[in-house]
XYZ file of C-alpha atoms in Angstrom:
425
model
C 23.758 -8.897 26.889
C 25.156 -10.114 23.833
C 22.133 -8.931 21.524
C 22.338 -5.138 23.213
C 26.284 -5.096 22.259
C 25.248 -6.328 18.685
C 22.525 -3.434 18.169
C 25.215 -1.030 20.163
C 28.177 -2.009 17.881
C 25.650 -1.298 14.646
C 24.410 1.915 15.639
C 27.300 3.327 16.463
C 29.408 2.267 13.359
C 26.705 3.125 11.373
C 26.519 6.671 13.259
C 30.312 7.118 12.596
C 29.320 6.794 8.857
C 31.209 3.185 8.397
C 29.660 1.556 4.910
C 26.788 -1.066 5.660
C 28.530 -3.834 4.977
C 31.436 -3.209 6.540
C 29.372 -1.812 10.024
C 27.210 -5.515 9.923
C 30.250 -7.226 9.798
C 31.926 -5.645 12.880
C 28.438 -5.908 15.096
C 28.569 -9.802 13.725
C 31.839 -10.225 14.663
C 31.550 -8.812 18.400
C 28.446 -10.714 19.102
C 30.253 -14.281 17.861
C 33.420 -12.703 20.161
C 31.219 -12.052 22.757
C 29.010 -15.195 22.948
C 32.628 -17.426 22.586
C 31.750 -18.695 18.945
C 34.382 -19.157 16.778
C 35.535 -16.221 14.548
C 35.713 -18.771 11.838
C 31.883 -18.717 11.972
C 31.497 -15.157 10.731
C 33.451 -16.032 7.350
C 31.417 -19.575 6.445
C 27.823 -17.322 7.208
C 29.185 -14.606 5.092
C 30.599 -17.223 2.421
C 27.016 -19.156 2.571
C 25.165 -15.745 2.076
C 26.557 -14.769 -1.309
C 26.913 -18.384 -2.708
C 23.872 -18.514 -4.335
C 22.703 -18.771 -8.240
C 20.565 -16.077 -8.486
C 22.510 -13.465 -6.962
C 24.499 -14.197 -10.130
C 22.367 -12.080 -12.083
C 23.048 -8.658 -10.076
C 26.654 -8.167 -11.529
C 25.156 -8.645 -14.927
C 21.791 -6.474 -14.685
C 24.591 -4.015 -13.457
C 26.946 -4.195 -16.193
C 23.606 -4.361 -18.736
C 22.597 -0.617 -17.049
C 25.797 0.819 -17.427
C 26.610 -0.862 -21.325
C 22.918 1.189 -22.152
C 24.129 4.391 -20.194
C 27.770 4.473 -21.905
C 26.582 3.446 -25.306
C 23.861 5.937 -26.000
C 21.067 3.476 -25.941
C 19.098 5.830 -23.566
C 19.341 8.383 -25.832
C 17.616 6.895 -28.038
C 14.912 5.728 -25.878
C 13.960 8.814 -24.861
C 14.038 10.340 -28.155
C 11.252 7.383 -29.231
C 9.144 8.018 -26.119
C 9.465 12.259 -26.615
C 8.225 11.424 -30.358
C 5.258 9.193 -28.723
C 3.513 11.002 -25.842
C 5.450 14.540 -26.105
C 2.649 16.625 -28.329
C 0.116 16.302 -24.871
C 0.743 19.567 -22.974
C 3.481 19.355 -20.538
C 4.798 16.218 -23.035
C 8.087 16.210 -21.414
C 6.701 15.358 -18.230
C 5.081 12.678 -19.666
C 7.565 11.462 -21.792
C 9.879 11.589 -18.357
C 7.701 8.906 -16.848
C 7.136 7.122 -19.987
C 10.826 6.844 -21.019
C 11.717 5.508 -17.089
C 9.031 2.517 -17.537
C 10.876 1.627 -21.048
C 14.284 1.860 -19.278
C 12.969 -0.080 -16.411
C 12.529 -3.126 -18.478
C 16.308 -3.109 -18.912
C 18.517 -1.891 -15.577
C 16.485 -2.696 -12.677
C 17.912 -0.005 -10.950
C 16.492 3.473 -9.917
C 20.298 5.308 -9.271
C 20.860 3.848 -12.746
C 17.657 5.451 -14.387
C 18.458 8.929 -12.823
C 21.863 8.888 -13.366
C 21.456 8.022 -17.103
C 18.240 9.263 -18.391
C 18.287 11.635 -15.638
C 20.721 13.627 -17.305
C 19.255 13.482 -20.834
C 15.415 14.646 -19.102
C 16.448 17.247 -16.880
C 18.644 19.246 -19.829
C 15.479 18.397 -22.359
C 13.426 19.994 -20.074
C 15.174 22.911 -19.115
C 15.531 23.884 -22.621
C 12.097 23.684 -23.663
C 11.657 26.243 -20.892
C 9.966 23.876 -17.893
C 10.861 24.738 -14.445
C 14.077 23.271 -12.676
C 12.119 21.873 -9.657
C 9.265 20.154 -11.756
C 12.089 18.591 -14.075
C 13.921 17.074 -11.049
C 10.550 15.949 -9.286
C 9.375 14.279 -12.226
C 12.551 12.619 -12.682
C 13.426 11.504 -9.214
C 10.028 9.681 -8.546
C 9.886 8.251 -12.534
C 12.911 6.708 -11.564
C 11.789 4.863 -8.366
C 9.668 2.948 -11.219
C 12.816 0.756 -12.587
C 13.006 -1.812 -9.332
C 9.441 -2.371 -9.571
C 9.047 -3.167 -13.390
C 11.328 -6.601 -14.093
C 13.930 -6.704 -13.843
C 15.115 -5.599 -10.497
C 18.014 -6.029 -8.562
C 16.420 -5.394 -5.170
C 13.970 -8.111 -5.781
C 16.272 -10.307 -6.582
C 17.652 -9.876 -3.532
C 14.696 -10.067 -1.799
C 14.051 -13.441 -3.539
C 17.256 -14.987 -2.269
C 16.734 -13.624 1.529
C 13.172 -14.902 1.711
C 13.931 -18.259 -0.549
C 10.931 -17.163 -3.247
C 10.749 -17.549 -6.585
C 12.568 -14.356 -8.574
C 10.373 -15.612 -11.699
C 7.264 -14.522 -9.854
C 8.788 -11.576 -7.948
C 9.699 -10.260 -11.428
C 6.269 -10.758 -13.176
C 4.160 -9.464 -9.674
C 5.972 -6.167 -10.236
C 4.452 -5.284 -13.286
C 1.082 -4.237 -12.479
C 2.397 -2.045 -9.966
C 5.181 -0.673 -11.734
C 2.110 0.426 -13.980
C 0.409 1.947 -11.705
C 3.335 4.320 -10.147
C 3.444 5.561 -13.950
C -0.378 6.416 -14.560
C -0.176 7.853 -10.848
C 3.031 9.910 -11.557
C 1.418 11.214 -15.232
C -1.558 12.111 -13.389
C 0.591 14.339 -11.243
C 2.033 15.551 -14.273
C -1.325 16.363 -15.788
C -2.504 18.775 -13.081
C 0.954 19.965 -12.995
C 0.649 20.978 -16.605
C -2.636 22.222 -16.592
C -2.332 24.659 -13.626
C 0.830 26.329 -14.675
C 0.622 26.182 -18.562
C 3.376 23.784 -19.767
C 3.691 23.584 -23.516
C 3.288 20.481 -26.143
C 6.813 19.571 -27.358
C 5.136 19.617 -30.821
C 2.740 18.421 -32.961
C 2.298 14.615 -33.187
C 3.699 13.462 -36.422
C 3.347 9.825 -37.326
C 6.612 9.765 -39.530
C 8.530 10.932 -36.215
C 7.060 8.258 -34.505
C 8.201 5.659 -37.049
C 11.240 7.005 -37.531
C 12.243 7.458 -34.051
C 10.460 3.690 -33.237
C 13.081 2.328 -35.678
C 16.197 3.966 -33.989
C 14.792 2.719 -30.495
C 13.440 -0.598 -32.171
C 16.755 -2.773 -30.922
C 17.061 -1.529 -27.319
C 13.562 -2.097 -26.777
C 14.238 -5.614 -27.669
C 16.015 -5.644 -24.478
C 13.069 -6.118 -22.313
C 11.300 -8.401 -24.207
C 14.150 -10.183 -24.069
C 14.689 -10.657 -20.245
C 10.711 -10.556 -19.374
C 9.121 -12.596 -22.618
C 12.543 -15.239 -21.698
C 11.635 -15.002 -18.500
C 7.605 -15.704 -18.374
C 8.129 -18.077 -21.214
C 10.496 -20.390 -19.039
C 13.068 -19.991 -22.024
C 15.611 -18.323 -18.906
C 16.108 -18.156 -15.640
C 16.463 -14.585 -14.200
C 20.475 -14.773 -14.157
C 20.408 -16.233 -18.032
C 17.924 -13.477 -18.609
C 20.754 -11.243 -17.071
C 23.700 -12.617 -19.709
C 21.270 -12.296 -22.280
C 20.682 -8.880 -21.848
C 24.510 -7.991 -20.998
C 25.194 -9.969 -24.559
C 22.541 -7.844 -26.308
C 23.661 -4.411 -25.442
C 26.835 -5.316 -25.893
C 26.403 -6.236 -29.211
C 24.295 -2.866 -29.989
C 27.092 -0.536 -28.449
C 29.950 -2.112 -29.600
C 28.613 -3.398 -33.603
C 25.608 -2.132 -34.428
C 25.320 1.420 -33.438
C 29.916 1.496 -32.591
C 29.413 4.181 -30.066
C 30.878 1.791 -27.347
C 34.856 1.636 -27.749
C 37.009 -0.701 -25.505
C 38.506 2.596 -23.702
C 34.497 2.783 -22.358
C 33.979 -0.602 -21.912
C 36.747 -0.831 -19.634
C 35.957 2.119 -17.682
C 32.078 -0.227 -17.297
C 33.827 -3.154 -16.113
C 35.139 -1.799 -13.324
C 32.375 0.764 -12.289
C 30.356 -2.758 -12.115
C 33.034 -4.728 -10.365
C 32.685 -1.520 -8.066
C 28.785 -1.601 -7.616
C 28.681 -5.097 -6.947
C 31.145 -5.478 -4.498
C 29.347 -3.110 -2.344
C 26.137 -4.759 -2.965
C 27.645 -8.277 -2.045
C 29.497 -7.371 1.101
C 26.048 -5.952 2.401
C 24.699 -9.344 1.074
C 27.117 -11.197 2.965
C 27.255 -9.389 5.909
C 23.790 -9.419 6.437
C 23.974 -13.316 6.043
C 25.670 -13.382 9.656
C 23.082 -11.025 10.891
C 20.607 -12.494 10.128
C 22.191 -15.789 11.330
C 22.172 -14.558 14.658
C 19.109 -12.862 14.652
C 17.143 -15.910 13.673
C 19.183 -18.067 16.075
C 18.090 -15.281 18.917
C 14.427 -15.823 17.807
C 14.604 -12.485 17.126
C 11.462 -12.796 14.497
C 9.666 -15.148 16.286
C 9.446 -12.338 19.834
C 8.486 -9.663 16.996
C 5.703 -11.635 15.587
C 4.557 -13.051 18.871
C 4.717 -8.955 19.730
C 2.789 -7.807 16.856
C 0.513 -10.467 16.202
C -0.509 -10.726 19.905
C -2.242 -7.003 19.575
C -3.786 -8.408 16.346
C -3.365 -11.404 13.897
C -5.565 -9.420 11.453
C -3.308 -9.499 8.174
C -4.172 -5.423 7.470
C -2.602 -4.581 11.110
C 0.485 -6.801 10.822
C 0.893 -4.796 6.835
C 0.381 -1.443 8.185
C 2.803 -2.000 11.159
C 5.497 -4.068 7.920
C 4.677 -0.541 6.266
C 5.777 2.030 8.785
C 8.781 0.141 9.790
C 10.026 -0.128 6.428
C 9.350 3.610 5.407
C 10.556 4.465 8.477
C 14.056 2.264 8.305
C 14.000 3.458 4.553
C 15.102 7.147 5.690
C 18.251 5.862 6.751
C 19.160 2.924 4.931
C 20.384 1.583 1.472
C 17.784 -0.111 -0.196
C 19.539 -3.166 -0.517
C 21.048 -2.719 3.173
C 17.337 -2.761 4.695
C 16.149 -5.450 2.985
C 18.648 -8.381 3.967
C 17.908 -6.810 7.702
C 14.704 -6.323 7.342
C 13.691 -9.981 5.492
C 14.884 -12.414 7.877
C 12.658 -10.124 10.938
C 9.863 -9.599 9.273
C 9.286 -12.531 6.644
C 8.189 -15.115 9.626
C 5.666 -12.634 11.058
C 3.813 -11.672 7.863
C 3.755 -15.955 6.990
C 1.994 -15.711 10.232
C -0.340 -13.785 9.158
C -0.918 -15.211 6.024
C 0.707 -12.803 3.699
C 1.828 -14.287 0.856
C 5.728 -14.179 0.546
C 5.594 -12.319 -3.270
C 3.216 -9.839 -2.064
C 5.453 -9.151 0.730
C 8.260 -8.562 -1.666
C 6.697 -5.894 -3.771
C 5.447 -4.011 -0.982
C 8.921 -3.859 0.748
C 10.832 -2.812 -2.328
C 8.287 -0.213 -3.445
C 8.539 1.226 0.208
C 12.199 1.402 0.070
C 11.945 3.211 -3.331
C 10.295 6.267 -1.755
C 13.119 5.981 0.908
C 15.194 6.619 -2.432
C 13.425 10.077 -2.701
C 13.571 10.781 1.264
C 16.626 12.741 3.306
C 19.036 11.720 5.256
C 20.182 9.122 2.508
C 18.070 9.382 -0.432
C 20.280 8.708 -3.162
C 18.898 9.166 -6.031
C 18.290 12.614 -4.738
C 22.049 12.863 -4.351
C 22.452 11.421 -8.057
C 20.605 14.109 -9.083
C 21.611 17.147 -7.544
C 25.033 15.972 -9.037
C 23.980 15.599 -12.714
C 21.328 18.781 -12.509
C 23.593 21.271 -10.679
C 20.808 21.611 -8.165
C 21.603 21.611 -4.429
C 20.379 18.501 -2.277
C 18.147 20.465 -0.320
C 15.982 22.107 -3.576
C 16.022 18.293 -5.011
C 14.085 17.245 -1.949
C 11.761 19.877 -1.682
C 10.890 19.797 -5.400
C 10.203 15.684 -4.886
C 7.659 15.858 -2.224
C 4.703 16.708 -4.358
C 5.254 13.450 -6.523
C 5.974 11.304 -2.929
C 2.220 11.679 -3.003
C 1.197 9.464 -5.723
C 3.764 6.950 -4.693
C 2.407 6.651 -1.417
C -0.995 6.365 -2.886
C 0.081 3.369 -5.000
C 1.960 2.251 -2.263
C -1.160 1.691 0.136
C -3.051 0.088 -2.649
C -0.969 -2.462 -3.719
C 0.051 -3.302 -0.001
C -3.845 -3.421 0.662
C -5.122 -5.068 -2.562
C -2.718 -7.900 -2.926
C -3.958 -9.201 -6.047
C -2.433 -6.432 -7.520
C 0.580 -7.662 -7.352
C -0.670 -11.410 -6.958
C -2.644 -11.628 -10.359
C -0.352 -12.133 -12.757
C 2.174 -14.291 -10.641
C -0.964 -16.713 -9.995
C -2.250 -17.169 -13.855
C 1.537 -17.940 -14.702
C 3.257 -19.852 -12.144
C 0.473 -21.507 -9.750
């Protein structure tokens, strides 16, 4: 009885449009009312949930996005990757996709990627004379690509739900972060092709260089946090400081287009972020609390793995319950309910806890690109002047190649395994 006023309590806060966090919490705290548990309970779970090390690093991956977004460092990397791949027909497309991998290696967050580069791509594109919808499609799934690639904020999330290493989650991402760019720039090829886009010049190799040398500082950034990380030099969260120092020190010394008036403004639009991110955290600590102590995960793996223990079943069944719950939720909402559920029933079946990781986050990102929530659609449609509804239906062509890498690396798992097993096993 207790359970059924838990999963009541959630769906109808949630219904009544209450913020995650705040709609776990209340379900949490009726259950622990309900099943005479002290309310002091709620607080410790919540306390133990965000107490952790590595969850250290989201504030600063945060502030690191919005430092590159304020202080024109985006700018600059598109302007080196338009110089690069732009001369191909339909460049901009290309250069879309290719600037979102470089800016990947330095946020770790997709509503960060559209709502910065997104703005500088969309108006490029538009005035080279491409079509709204193809501009906004191309955008919306390039940016999907900047949890995958290290860093990433939801997988360091994931990491601290499912007790894995954030080292390996970070280096497993990058062949599949890859892939969702040679998929996407496929897309854009046929795109090109069938309705005529144009180059966005010739290439010229003193462009290249010259625009290589204005970008040749921020792309230190990711080098930075994924050489320091692979090497052992830092730890994910030092890897985070490090890259908060470094664009710091580029807006505000080297290139001064960062005053204190801006930086303030970035504090507290991080100290915003976060806190949302955090209560979710914590809240979901308690929820998952009591789902675990309800054996809650142990009845859904006993469930699934009783119709089969074969390990492709149990990841198709992970896959359409996470696209599914990916309509509707946050991304970083779903994962700290979805981890503690279904984490013990793909052990069962011998999935491998890193693989696991990539697949869920990569899911989640196409729920990014999906109504009812989809928010980077929502970014979008605010920085493009395009309503919600035309975003959406000028994504869905480019959902295809997502979906495609999504079923190969949740089917191939040394995709994603490779790299984490020459390094760190």
């Amino acid at each position: 009885m207790d359970l059924y006023v838990l999963f009541a309590v959630l769906a109808v806060t949630l219904m009544a449009g209450l913020p995650v966090g705040v709609a776990l919490g209340l379900a949490s705290l009726a259950y622990v009312s309900l099943a005479g548990l002290p309310d002091a309970v709620v607080l410790h779970r919540m306390v133990g949930g965000v107490d952790s090390f590595p969850l250290l690093a989201v504030p600063f991956f945060i502030l690191a996005g919005h430092l590159m977004n304020t202080g024109g460092i985006t700018e600059r990397i598109f302007g080196f990757a338009r110089a690069l791949i732009g001369w191909l027909p339909g460049g901009l497309g290309y250069v879309n996709v290719g600037a979102s991998v470089m800016f990947a290696g330095m946020s770790g967050a997709a509503v960060a990627d559209a709502g910065g580069l997104g703005s500088v791509e969309i108006r490029a594109m538009r005035q080279a004379g491409y079509d709204t919808d193809f501009a906004v499609g191309v955008t919306a799934s390039s940016s999907t690509i900047g949890p995958i690639i290290p860093p990433s904020l939801p997988l360091i999330v994931y990491g601290v739900m499912a007790s894995a290493s954030i080292g390996e989650l970070f280096v497993a991402g990058l062949l599949p972060g890859m892939l969702m760019a040679v998929a996407l720039m496929t897309m854009v090829a046929w795109y090109s092709h069938k309705r005529g886009y144009p180059r966005d010049g010739a290439l010229a190799l003193a462009h290249v260089s010259q625009s290589f040398m204005r970008a040749f500082l921020p792309l230190l950034t990711p080098a930075i946090i994924i050489g320091g990380i692979m090497t052992g030099a830092f730890t994910p969260t030092e890897a985070a400081v490090a890259a908060v120092i470094w664009t710091l020190i580029l807006g505000m010394f080297v290139y001064r287009s960062l005053t204190w008036r801006h930086l303030v403004r970035v504090l507290f639009d991080t100290v915003e972020t976060t806190a949302s991110i955090l209560l979710i955290v914590a809240a979901s600590s308690i929820f998952a609390w009591i789902l675990i102590s309800n054996q809650i995960a142990a009845h859904l793996a006993s469930g699934l793995l009783g119709i089969s223990s074969d390990p492709m079943f149990v990841m198709l069944a992970i896959l359409v319950i996470v696209l599914v719950l990916g309509l509707f939720m946050e991304t970083v909402a779903a994962i700290t309910i979805l981890v503690p559920v279904l984490l013990p029933v793909a052990t069962q079946a011998g999935i491998d806890p890193v693989h696991l990781g990539i697949v869920v986050v990569l899911a989640l990102m196409i729920g990014l690109l999906t109504p009812p929530v989809g928010l980077v659609l929502y970014v979008l449609a605010g920085v493009s002047g395009v309503s919600f509804e035309r975003c959406v239906k000028a994504t869905v062509p480019f959902l295809i190649p997502l979906l495609v890498v999504l079923i190969m690396v949740a089917f191939i798992p040394q995709l994603s395994l490779w790299l984490p097993q020459q390094l760190y096993r």
